[in-house]
Amino acid sequence: MKNKAKLAYKGVSHNGYFNFDKNAKDPKSPLNPWGYIRVKNEAHTLRASLYSILPAIQRGVIGYNDCDDGSEEIILEFCEKFPSFIPVKYPYKVDIKNPKSKNNMFYMYCNYVLNVIPKGEWLVKIDVDHIYESKRLYKSFYLATKIWNLVLLPRVDFHFKNNKIFVSKNCKGIFEGDQYLINNFGLKFIEYNGGFEQLNQHTTHIISTEMNNWHFPYLKDSRKDRAEEIKWIYLEEWQSDEIGSRIPNDMLDSKYILEFCKNFEL
């Protein structure tokens, strides 16, 4: 897989904003990051998420484990159609609680996928319960001007139900922390809080940007029950001091968001 990864940038078969800047053809440029993607049973939003990043991202690794809901089939179909994206199936079961061995730990799986990406090249962490506004996503790559920069990608959690968009009544604004653009030198994941992972990053030179994605965490089958515990309000009723600044107004346009939601497989 590592040999295939070295040549992935030559196999780009789709078009995007990267076509308009010759620097984006350089595999060492932050304008040409790898999509670092991990999947477990996310078929409801998976295809819509992957297609949303294509105008911004030329190549990627899609790691997956323990999928039994059709996610693996979607991944393999996508990678066959877009061969600069590489499927990476983790050969061990992942257990968040009481793993039988080190290989069953989540952070080991994260490193297994990360190790496919060549050292010294950029990556952007993509989660497939997010839908990305590709123009803003691509624009954020320009913020990384030094190899030690880390660009954080903020989000707001949304919910889609009965063809309506909702936000938690308790949400005050954007959250940032686990979505980022970073260079792959000295990177690794370490064990955190029992069964989770934490990026052992090489920098504290952090740059924030405007919101460029919509997060739908409660469409996953494993989280659906938790959605019932949250007090949701219609998006149109939601207020935040960050609207119009870090949250562009058009990112809260229900009609615009619903166009992407039509592609969910619920």
PDB file of C-alpha atoms in Angstrom:
ATOM      1  CA  MET A   1       0.000   0.000   0.000  1.00  0.00           C
ATOM      2  CA  LYS A   2       2.876   2.390   0.718  1.00  0.00           C
ATOM      3  CA  ASN A   3       4.212   1.952  -2.826  1.00  0.00           C
ATOM      4  CA  LYS A   4       0.756   2.623  -4.207  1.00  0.00           C
ATOM      5  CA  ALA A   5       0.483   5.707  -2.025  1.00  0.00           C
ATOM      6  CA  LYS A   6       3.702   7.179  -3.421  1.00  0.00           C
ATOM      7  CA  LEU A   7       2.115   7.323  -6.876  1.00  0.00           C
ATOM      8  CA  ALA A   8      -1.462   8.155  -5.877  1.00  0.00           C
ATOM      9  CA  TYR A   9      -1.133  11.819  -6.815  1.00  0.00           C
ATOM     10  CA  LYS A  10      -0.492  10.777 -10.426  1.00  0.00           C
ATOM     11  CA  GLY A  11      -3.749   8.830 -10.575  1.00  0.00           C
ATOM     12  CA  VAL A  12      -6.168  11.686  -9.846  1.00  0.00           C
ATOM     13  CA  SER A  13      -9.190  11.173 -12.108  1.00  0.00           C
ATOM     14  CA  HIS A  14     -11.498  13.951 -10.947  1.00  0.00           C
ATOM     15  CA  ASN A  15     -11.543  17.742 -11.155  1.00  0.00           C
ATOM     16  CA  GLY A  16     -11.767  20.363  -8.453  1.00  0.00           C
ATOM     17  CA  TYR A  17     -10.592  23.727  -7.184  1.00  0.00           C
ATOM     18  CA  PHE A  18      -7.062  22.296  -7.176  1.00  0.00           C
ATOM     19  CA  ASN A  19      -7.074  22.475 -10.998  1.00  0.00           C
ATOM     20  CA  PHE A  20      -6.762  26.262 -10.821  1.00  0.00           C
ATOM     21  CA  ASP A  21      -3.477  26.422  -8.890  1.00  0.00           C
ATOM     22  CA  LYS A  22      -0.379  24.718 -10.260  1.00  0.00           C
ATOM     23  CA  ASN A  23       1.052  24.503  -6.736  1.00  0.00           C
ATOM     24  CA  ALA A  24      -1.734  22.072  -5.841  1.00  0.00           C
ATOM     25  CA  LYS A  25      -0.112  19.463  -8.109  1.00  0.00           C
ATOM     26  CA  ASP A  26       2.908  19.263  -5.824  1.00  0.00           C
ATOM     27  CA  PRO A  27       2.525  16.196  -3.555  1.00  0.00           C
ATOM     28  CA  LYS A  28       4.412  18.079  -0.818  1.00  0.00           C
ATOM     29  CA  SER A  29       2.072  21.087  -0.896  1.00  0.00           C
ATOM     30  CA  PRO A  30      -0.577  21.759   1.773  1.00  0.00           C
ATOM     31  CA  LEU A  31      -2.890  22.418  -1.191  1.00  0.00           C
ATOM     32  CA  ASN A  32      -2.627  18.713  -1.971  1.00  0.00           C
ATOM     33  CA  PRO A  33      -3.287  16.975   1.354  1.00  0.00           C
ATOM     34  CA  TRP A  34      -4.256  13.381   1.789  1.00  0.00           C
ATOM     35  CA  GLY A  35      -7.732  12.782   3.098  1.00  0.00           C
ATOM     36  CA  TYR A  36      -7.132  10.775   6.277  1.00  0.00           C
ATOM     37  CA  ILE A  37     -10.425   8.935   6.671  1.00  0.00           C
ATOM     38  CA  ARG A  38     -11.583   6.250   9.117  1.00  0.00           C
ATOM     39  CA  VAL A  39     -14.873   4.424   8.863  1.00  0.00           C
ATOM     40  CA  LYS A  40     -16.908   2.021  10.949  1.00  0.00           C
ATOM     41  CA  ASN A  41     -20.530   1.381   9.974  1.00  0.00           C
ATOM     42  CA  GLU A  42     -21.338   4.831   8.599  1.00  0.00           C
ATOM     43  CA  ALA A  43     -23.241   3.902   5.458  1.00  0.00           C
ATOM     44  CA  HIS A  44     -25.996   6.477   6.092  1.00  0.00           C
ATOM     45  CA  THR A  45     -23.691   9.446   5.430  1.00  0.00           C
ATOM     46  CA  LEU A  46     -20.583   7.818   3.950  1.00  0.00           C
ATOM     47  CA  ARG A  47     -21.189   8.240   0.235  1.00  0.00           C
ATOM     48  CA  ALA A  48     -22.483  11.811   0.595  1.00  0.00           C
ATOM     49  CA  SER A  49     -19.457  12.762   2.695  1.00  0.00           C
ATOM     50  CA  LEU A  50     -16.903  11.252   0.322  1.00  0.00           C
ATOM     51  CA  TYR A  51     -18.396  12.958  -2.703  1.00  0.00           C
ATOM     52  CA  SER A  52     -18.541  16.284  -0.861  1.00  0.00           C
ATOM     53  CA  ILE A  53     -14.733  16.376  -0.463  1.00  0.00           C
ATOM     54  CA  LEU A  54     -13.838  15.585  -4.075  1.00  0.00           C
ATOM     55  CA  PRO A  55     -13.662  19.205  -5.332  1.00  0.00           C
ATOM     56  CA  ALA A  56     -11.133  19.974  -2.553  1.00  0.00           C
ATOM     57  CA  ILE A  57      -9.136  16.768  -2.058  1.00  0.00           C
ATOM     58  CA  GLN A  58      -7.245  14.867  -4.727  1.00  0.00           C
ATOM     59  CA  ARG A  59      -6.250  11.702  -2.866  1.00  0.00           C
ATOM     60  CA  GLY A  60      -6.783   9.881   0.370  1.00  0.00           C
ATOM     61  CA  VAL A  61      -6.627   6.748   2.473  1.00  0.00           C
ATOM     62  CA  ILE A  62      -9.912   5.292   3.680  1.00  0.00           C
ATOM     63  CA  GLY A  63      -9.346   3.028   6.640  1.00  0.00           C
ATOM     64  CA  TYR A  64     -12.155   0.818   7.861  1.00  0.00           C
ATOM     65  CA  ASN A  65     -12.778  -1.876  10.412  1.00  0.00           C
ATOM     66  CA  ASP A  66     -15.591  -4.183  11.552  1.00  0.00           C
ATOM     67  CA  CYS A  67     -18.118  -2.906   8.987  1.00  0.00           C
ATOM     68  CA  ASP A  68     -21.307  -4.911   8.469  1.00  0.00           C
ATOM     69  CA  ASP A  69     -23.747  -2.265   7.202  1.00  0.00           C
ATOM     70  CA  GLY A  70     -22.541  -1.892   3.592  1.00  0.00           C
ATOM     71  CA  SER A  71     -19.827   0.675   4.352  1.00  0.00           C
ATOM     72  CA  GLU A  72     -17.061  -1.575   3.008  1.00  0.00           C
ATOM     73  CA  GLU A  73     -18.866  -1.990  -0.301  1.00  0.00           C
ATOM     74  CA  ILE A  74     -19.331   1.784  -0.628  1.00  0.00           C
ATOM     75  CA  ILE A  75     -15.640   2.360   0.113  1.00  0.00           C
ATOM     76  CA  LEU A  76     -14.429  -0.188  -2.417  1.00  0.00           C
ATOM     77  CA  GLU A  77     -16.774   1.163  -5.079  1.00  0.00           C
ATOM     78  CA  PHE A  78     -15.586   4.732  -4.417  1.00  0.00           C
ATOM     79  CA  CYS A  79     -11.897   3.777  -4.532  1.00  0.00           C
ATOM     80  CA  GLU A  80     -12.382   1.863  -7.761  1.00  0.00           C
ATOM     81  CA  LYS A  81     -13.984   4.931  -9.336  1.00  0.00           C
ATOM     82  CA  PHE A  82     -11.409   7.314  -7.834  1.00  0.00           C
ATOM     83  CA  PRO A  83      -8.141   5.320  -7.727  1.00  0.00           C
ATOM     84  CA  SER A  84      -6.154   8.066  -5.983  1.00  0.00           C
ATOM     85  CA  PHE A  85      -8.106   7.038  -2.858  1.00  0.00           C
ATOM     86  CA  ILE A  86      -6.744   3.870  -1.261  1.00  0.00           C
ATOM     87  CA  PRO A  87      -8.893   1.465   0.814  1.00  0.00           C
ATOM     88  CA  VAL A  88      -7.143   0.204   3.945  1.00  0.00           C
ATOM     89  CA  LYS A  89      -8.855  -2.624   5.811  1.00  0.00           C
ATOM     90  CA  TYR A  90      -7.566  -3.117   9.341  1.00  0.00           C
ATOM     91  CA  PRO A  91      -6.907  -6.844   9.884  1.00  0.00           C
ATOM     92  CA  TYR A  92      -7.942  -6.894  13.550  1.00  0.00           C
ATOM     93  CA  LYS A  93     -11.146  -6.289  15.445  1.00  0.00           C
ATOM     94  CA  VAL A  94     -11.187  -2.983  17.301  1.00  0.00           C
ATOM     95  CA  ASP A  95     -12.516  -2.946  20.870  1.00  0.00           C
ATOM     96  CA  ILE A  96     -12.876   0.345  22.715  1.00  0.00           C
ATOM     97  CA  LYS A  97     -13.556  -1.483  25.968  1.00  0.00           C
ATOM     98  CA  ASN A  98     -11.453  -4.401  27.209  1.00  0.00           C
ATOM     99  CA  PRO A  99      -9.350  -5.046  24.066  1.00  0.00           C
ATOM    100  CA  LYS A 100      -7.846  -8.517  24.032  1.00  0.00           C
ATOM    101  CA  SER A 101      -4.481  -7.328  22.737  1.00  0.00           C
ATOM    102  CA  LYS A 102      -2.644  -4.216  21.637  1.00  0.00           C
ATOM    103  CA  ASN A 103      -3.702  -4.855  18.037  1.00  0.00           C
ATOM    104  CA  ASN A 104      -7.330  -4.544  19.113  1.00  0.00           C
ATOM    105  CA  MET A 105      -6.812  -1.003  20.417  1.00  0.00           C
ATOM    106  CA  PHE A 106      -8.267   1.925  18.523  1.00  0.00           C
ATOM    107  CA  TYR A 107      -5.080   3.978  18.455  1.00  0.00           C
ATOM    108  CA  MET A 108      -3.216   1.081  16.823  1.00  0.00           C
ATOM    109  CA  TYR A 109      -5.811   1.026  14.052  1.00  0.00           C
ATOM    110  CA  CYS A 110      -5.428   4.800  13.633  1.00  0.00           C
ATOM    111  CA  ASN A 111      -1.659   4.441  13.231  1.00  0.00           C
ATOM    112  CA  TYR A 112      -2.064   1.537  10.789  1.00  0.00           C
ATOM    113  CA  VAL A 113      -4.035   3.821   8.465  1.00  0.00           C
ATOM    114  CA  LEU A 114      -1.775   6.821   9.082  1.00  0.00           C
ATOM    115  CA  ASN A 115       1.327   4.829   8.151  1.00  0.00           C
ATOM    116  CA  VAL A 116       0.137   4.498   4.550  1.00  0.00           C
ATOM    117  CA  ILE A 117       0.545   8.262   4.048  1.00  0.00           C
ATOM    118  CA  PRO A 118       4.103   9.207   2.992  1.00  0.00           C
ATOM    119  CA  LYS A 119       6.151  11.097   5.563  1.00  0.00           C
ATOM    120  CA  GLY A 120       6.508  14.815   4.971  1.00  0.00           C
ATOM    121  CA  GLU A 121       3.233  15.134   3.073  1.00  0.00           C
ATOM    122  CA  TRP A 122       0.115  16.881   4.342  1.00  0.00           C
ATOM    123  CA  LEU A 123      -3.092  15.267   5.532  1.00  0.00           C
ATOM    124  CA  VAL A 124      -6.522  16.534   6.477  1.00  0.00           C
ATOM    125  CA  LYS A 125      -8.582  14.465   8.877  1.00  0.00           C
ATOM    126  CA  ILE A 126     -11.986  13.737   7.364  1.00  0.00           C
ATOM    127  CA  ASP A 127     -14.838  12.150   9.324  1.00  0.00           C
ATOM    128  CA  VAL A 128     -17.651  10.745   7.239  1.00  0.00           C
ATOM    129  CA  ASP A 129     -20.499  11.934   9.444  1.00  0.00           C
ATOM    130  CA  HIS A 130     -19.522  15.402   8.170  1.00  0.00           C
ATOM    131  CA  ILE A 131     -20.562  16.978   4.893  1.00  0.00           C
ATOM    132  CA  TYR A 132     -17.984  19.444   3.605  1.00  0.00           C
ATOM    133  CA  GLU A 133     -18.496  22.710   1.783  1.00  0.00           C
ATOM    134  CA  SER A 134     -15.658  22.002  -0.612  1.00  0.00           C
ATOM    135  CA  LYS A 135     -14.777  25.550  -1.665  1.00  0.00           C
ATOM    136  CA  ARG A 136     -14.269  26.676   1.936  1.00  0.00           C
ATOM    137  CA  LEU A 137     -12.477  23.441   2.787  1.00  0.00           C
ATOM    138  CA  TYR A 138     -10.010  23.966  -0.045  1.00  0.00           C
ATOM    139  CA  LYS A 139      -9.555  27.644   0.858  1.00  0.00           C
ATOM    140  CA  SER A 140      -8.519  26.639   4.379  1.00  0.00           C
ATOM    141  CA  PHE A 141      -5.497  24.782   2.976  1.00  0.00           C
ATOM    142  CA  TYR A 142      -3.940  28.128   2.011  1.00  0.00           C
ATOM    143  CA  LEU A 143      -3.624  28.994   5.719  1.00  0.00           C
ATOM    144  CA  ALA A 144      -0.825  26.442   6.127  1.00  0.00           C
ATOM    145  CA  THR A 145       2.248  28.389   5.045  1.00  0.00           C
ATOM    146  CA  LYS A 146       4.836  26.616   7.201  1.00  0.00           C
ATOM    147  CA  ILE A 147       5.478  22.920   7.701  1.00  0.00           C
ATOM    148  CA  TRP A 148       4.722  23.222  11.438  1.00  0.00           C
ATOM    149  CA  ASN A 149       1.309  24.858  10.966  1.00  0.00           C
ATOM    150  CA  LEU A 150      -1.807  23.045  12.169  1.00  0.00           C
ATOM    151  CA  VAL A 151      -5.106  24.331  10.775  1.00  0.00           C
ATOM    152  CA  LEU A 152      -8.164  23.473  12.873  1.00  0.00           C
ATOM    153  CA  LEU A 153     -11.471  22.981  11.058  1.00  0.00           C
ATOM    154  CA  PRO A 154     -14.425  24.023  13.246  1.00  0.00           C
ATOM    155  CA  ARG A 155     -17.848  22.441  13.220  1.00  0.00           C
ATOM    156  CA  VAL A 156     -21.379  22.728  14.525  1.00  0.00           C
ATOM    157  CA  ASP A 157     -23.446  19.628  15.283  1.00  0.00           C
ATOM    158  CA  PHE A 158     -26.675  19.370  13.293  1.00  0.00           C
ATOM    159  CA  HIS A 159     -29.485  16.857  13.135  1.00  0.00           C
ATOM    160  CA  PHE A 160     -31.579  15.853  10.143  1.00  0.00           C
ATOM    161  CA  LYS A 161     -35.089  14.566  10.778  1.00  0.00           C
ATOM    162  CA  ASN A 162     -38.392  14.744   8.888  1.00  0.00           C
ATOM    163  CA  ASN A 163     -36.642  16.710   6.133  1.00  0.00           C
ATOM    164  CA  LYS A 164     -35.742  19.485   8.589  1.00  0.00           C
ATOM    165  CA  ILE A 165     -32.409  20.696   9.992  1.00  0.00           C
ATOM    166  CA  PHE A 166     -32.009  21.100  13.753  1.00  0.00           C
ATOM    167  CA  VAL A 167     -29.356  22.381  16.176  1.00  0.00           C
ATOM    168  CA  SER A 168     -29.069  21.641  19.873  1.00  0.00           C
ATOM    169  CA  LYS A 169     -30.698  24.364  21.956  1.00  0.00           C
ATOM    170  CA  ASN A 170     -27.614  24.324  24.205  1.00  0.00           C
ATOM    171  CA  CYS A 171     -25.145  24.901  21.360  1.00  0.00           C
ATOM    172  CA  LYS A 172     -23.463  28.321  21.682  1.00  0.00           C
ATOM    173  CA  GLY A 173     -21.212  28.194  18.624  1.00  0.00           C
ATOM    174  CA  ILE A 174     -18.511  26.259  16.864  1.00  0.00           C
ATOM    175  CA  PHE A 175     -16.384  23.455  18.283  1.00  0.00           C
ATOM    176  CA  GLU A 176     -12.863  22.648  17.138  1.00  0.00           C
ATOM    177  CA  GLY A 177     -10.336  20.058  18.135  1.00  0.00           C
ATOM    178  CA  ASP A 178     -10.445  16.808  16.156  1.00  0.00           C
ATOM    179  CA  GLN A 179     -10.568  18.073  12.562  1.00  0.00           C
ATOM    180  CA  TYR A 180      -7.284  19.437  11.243  1.00  0.00           C
ATOM    181  CA  LEU A 181      -4.814  19.932   8.404  1.00  0.00           C
ATOM    182  CA  ILE A 182      -1.281  18.937   9.417  1.00  0.00           C
ATOM    183  CA  ASN A 183       2.010  17.780   7.931  1.00  0.00           C
ATOM    184  CA  ASN A 184       2.881  14.129   8.421  1.00  0.00           C
ATOM    185  CA  PHE A 185       6.252  14.427  10.095  1.00  0.00           C
ATOM    186  CA  GLY A 186       6.690  12.881  13.509  1.00  0.00           C
ATOM    187  CA  LEU A 187       2.967  12.180  13.746  1.00  0.00           C
ATOM    188  CA  LYS A 188       1.516   9.259  15.641  1.00  0.00           C
ATOM    189  CA  PHE A 189      -1.541   8.420  17.682  1.00  0.00           C
ATOM    190  CA  ILE A 190      -1.199   7.441  21.308  1.00  0.00           C
ATOM    191  CA  GLU A 191      -3.624   5.761  23.683  1.00  0.00           C
ATOM    192  CA  TYR A 192      -5.958   8.166  25.451  1.00  0.00           C
ATOM    193  CA  ASN A 193      -8.583   7.695  28.154  1.00  0.00           C
ATOM    194  CA  GLY A 194      -8.609   3.928  28.080  1.00  0.00           C
ATOM    195  CA  GLY A 195      -9.669   2.977  24.582  1.00  0.00           C
ATOM    196  CA  PHE A 196      -9.499   6.153  22.508  1.00  0.00           C
ATOM    197  CA  GLU A 197      -6.776   7.874  20.506  1.00  0.00           C
ATOM    198  CA  GLN A 198      -4.964  11.170  20.774  1.00  0.00           C
ATOM    199  CA  LEU A 199      -2.767  12.705  18.099  1.00  0.00           C
ATOM    200  CA  ASN A 200       0.759  13.257  19.350  1.00  0.00           C
ATOM    201  CA  GLN A 201       1.231  16.333  17.194  1.00  0.00           C
ATOM    202  CA  HIS A 202       4.515  18.039  16.421  1.00  0.00           C
ATOM    203  CA  THR A 203       3.353  21.634  16.829  1.00  0.00           C
ATOM    204  CA  THR A 204       1.429  24.104  18.905  1.00  0.00           C
ATOM    205  CA  HIS A 205       1.335  26.666  16.079  1.00  0.00           C
ATOM    206  CA  ILE A 206      -2.412  26.449  15.606  1.00  0.00           C
ATOM    207  CA  ILE A 207      -4.491  28.367  13.083  1.00  0.00           C
ATOM    208  CA  SER A 208      -8.293  28.554  13.179  1.00  0.00           C
ATOM    209  CA  THR A 209     -10.551  29.073  10.203  1.00  0.00           C
ATOM    210  CA  GLU A 210     -14.210  29.617   9.406  1.00  0.00           C
ATOM    211  CA  MET A 211     -16.716  26.787   9.550  1.00  0.00           C
ATOM    212  CA  ASN A 212     -16.579  24.709   6.381  1.00  0.00           C
ATOM    213  CA  ASN A 213     -18.575  21.572   7.204  1.00  0.00           C
ATOM    214  CA  TRP A 214     -21.786  20.308   8.749  1.00  0.00           C
ATOM    215  CA  HIS A 215     -21.583  17.531  11.347  1.00  0.00           C
ATOM    216  CA  PHE A 216     -24.408  14.974  11.668  1.00  0.00           C
ATOM    217  CA  PRO A 217     -23.224  12.751  14.539  1.00  0.00           C
ATOM    218  CA  TYR A 218     -26.623  11.286  15.434  1.00  0.00           C
ATOM    219  CA  LEU A 219     -27.425   9.641  12.119  1.00  0.00           C
ATOM    220  CA  LYS A 220     -25.094   6.781  13.018  1.00  0.00           C
ATOM    221  CA  ASP A 221     -27.020   3.719  14.172  1.00  0.00           C
ATOM    222  CA  SER A 222     -24.751   3.522  17.218  1.00  0.00           C
ATOM    223  CA  ARG A 223     -25.754   7.057  18.306  1.00  0.00           C
ATOM    224  CA  LYS A 224     -29.405   7.327  17.303  1.00  0.00           C
ATOM    225  CA  ASP A 225     -30.704   6.721  20.804  1.00  0.00           C
ATOM    226  CA  ARG A 226     -28.610   9.602  22.135  1.00  0.00           C
ATOM    227  CA  ALA A 227     -30.360  12.005  19.767  1.00  0.00           C
ATOM    228  CA  GLU A 228     -33.540  11.567  21.782  1.00  0.00           C
ATOM    229  CA  GLU A 229     -31.797  12.972  24.862  1.00  0.00           C
ATOM    230  CA  ILE A 230     -31.030  16.320  23.213  1.00  0.00           C
ATOM    231  CA  LYS A 231     -33.323  19.333  23.058  1.00  0.00           C
ATOM    232  CA  TRP A 232     -33.337  20.271  19.382  1.00  0.00           C
ATOM    233  CA  ILE A 233     -34.529  23.532  17.863  1.00  0.00           C
ATOM    234  CA  TYR A 234     -35.068  24.421  14.213  1.00  0.00           C
ATOM    235  CA  LEU A 235     -31.946  25.817  12.584  1.00  0.00           C
ATOM    236  CA  GLU A 236     -33.810  29.028  11.757  1.00  0.00           C
ATOM    237  CA  GLU A 237     -34.351  29.650  15.488  1.00  0.00           C
ATOM    238  CA  TRP A 238     -30.726  29.154  16.483  1.00  0.00           C
ATOM    239  CA  GLN A 239     -28.649  32.148  17.604  1.00  0.00           C
ATOM    240  CA  SER A 240     -24.900  32.475  18.129  1.00  0.00           C
ATOM    241  CA  ASP A 241     -22.504  35.402  18.453  1.00  0.00           C
ATOM    242  CA  GLU A 242     -20.329  33.699  15.815  1.00  0.00           C
ATOM    243  CA  ILE A 243     -22.935  33.837  13.045  1.00  0.00           C
ATOM    244  CA  GLY A 244     -21.743  36.198  10.353  1.00  0.00           C
ATOM    245  CA  SER A 245     -18.102  35.900  11.399  1.00  0.00           C
ATOM    246  CA  ARG A 246     -16.644  32.436  12.010  1.00  0.00           C
ATOM    247  CA  ILE A 247     -19.956  30.912  10.921  1.00  0.00           C
ATOM    248  CA  PRO A 248     -20.767  32.289   7.450  1.00  0.00           C
ATOM    249  CA  ASN A 249     -24.453  33.044   7.032  1.00  0.00           C
ATOM    250  CA  ASP A 250     -24.843  30.849   3.973  1.00  0.00           C
ATOM    251  CA  MET A 251     -23.577  27.832   5.968  1.00  0.00           C
ATOM    252  CA  LEU A 252     -26.838  28.098   7.936  1.00  0.00           C
ATOM    253  CA  ASP A 253     -29.115  28.113   4.904  1.00  0.00           C
ATOM    254  CA  SER A 254     -31.486  25.176   5.462  1.00  0.00           C
ATOM    255  CA  LYS A 255     -32.338  24.826   1.778  1.00  0.00           C
ATOM    256  CA  TYR A 256     -28.653  24.624   0.908  1.00  0.00           C
ATOM    257  CA  ILE A 257     -27.939  22.020   3.588  1.00  0.00           C
ATOM    258  CA  LEU A 258     -30.969  19.947   2.611  1.00  0.00           C
ATOM    259  CA  GLU A 259     -29.574  19.566  -0.910  1.00  0.00           C
ATOM    260  CA  PHE A 260     -26.716  17.563   0.607  1.00  0.00           C
ATOM    261  CA  CYS A 261     -29.018  15.672   2.965  1.00  0.00           C
ATOM    262  CA  LYS A 262     -30.939  14.298  -0.009  1.00  0.00           C
ATOM    263  CA  ASN A 263     -27.917  12.061  -0.608  1.00  0.00           C
ATOM    264  CA  PHE A 264     -28.051  10.411   2.813  1.00  0.00           C
ATOM    265  CA  GLU A 265     -28.932   6.710   2.743  1.00  0.00           C
ATOM    266  CA  LEU A 266     -31.296   6.421   5.698  1.00  0.00           C
TER     267      LEU A 266
END
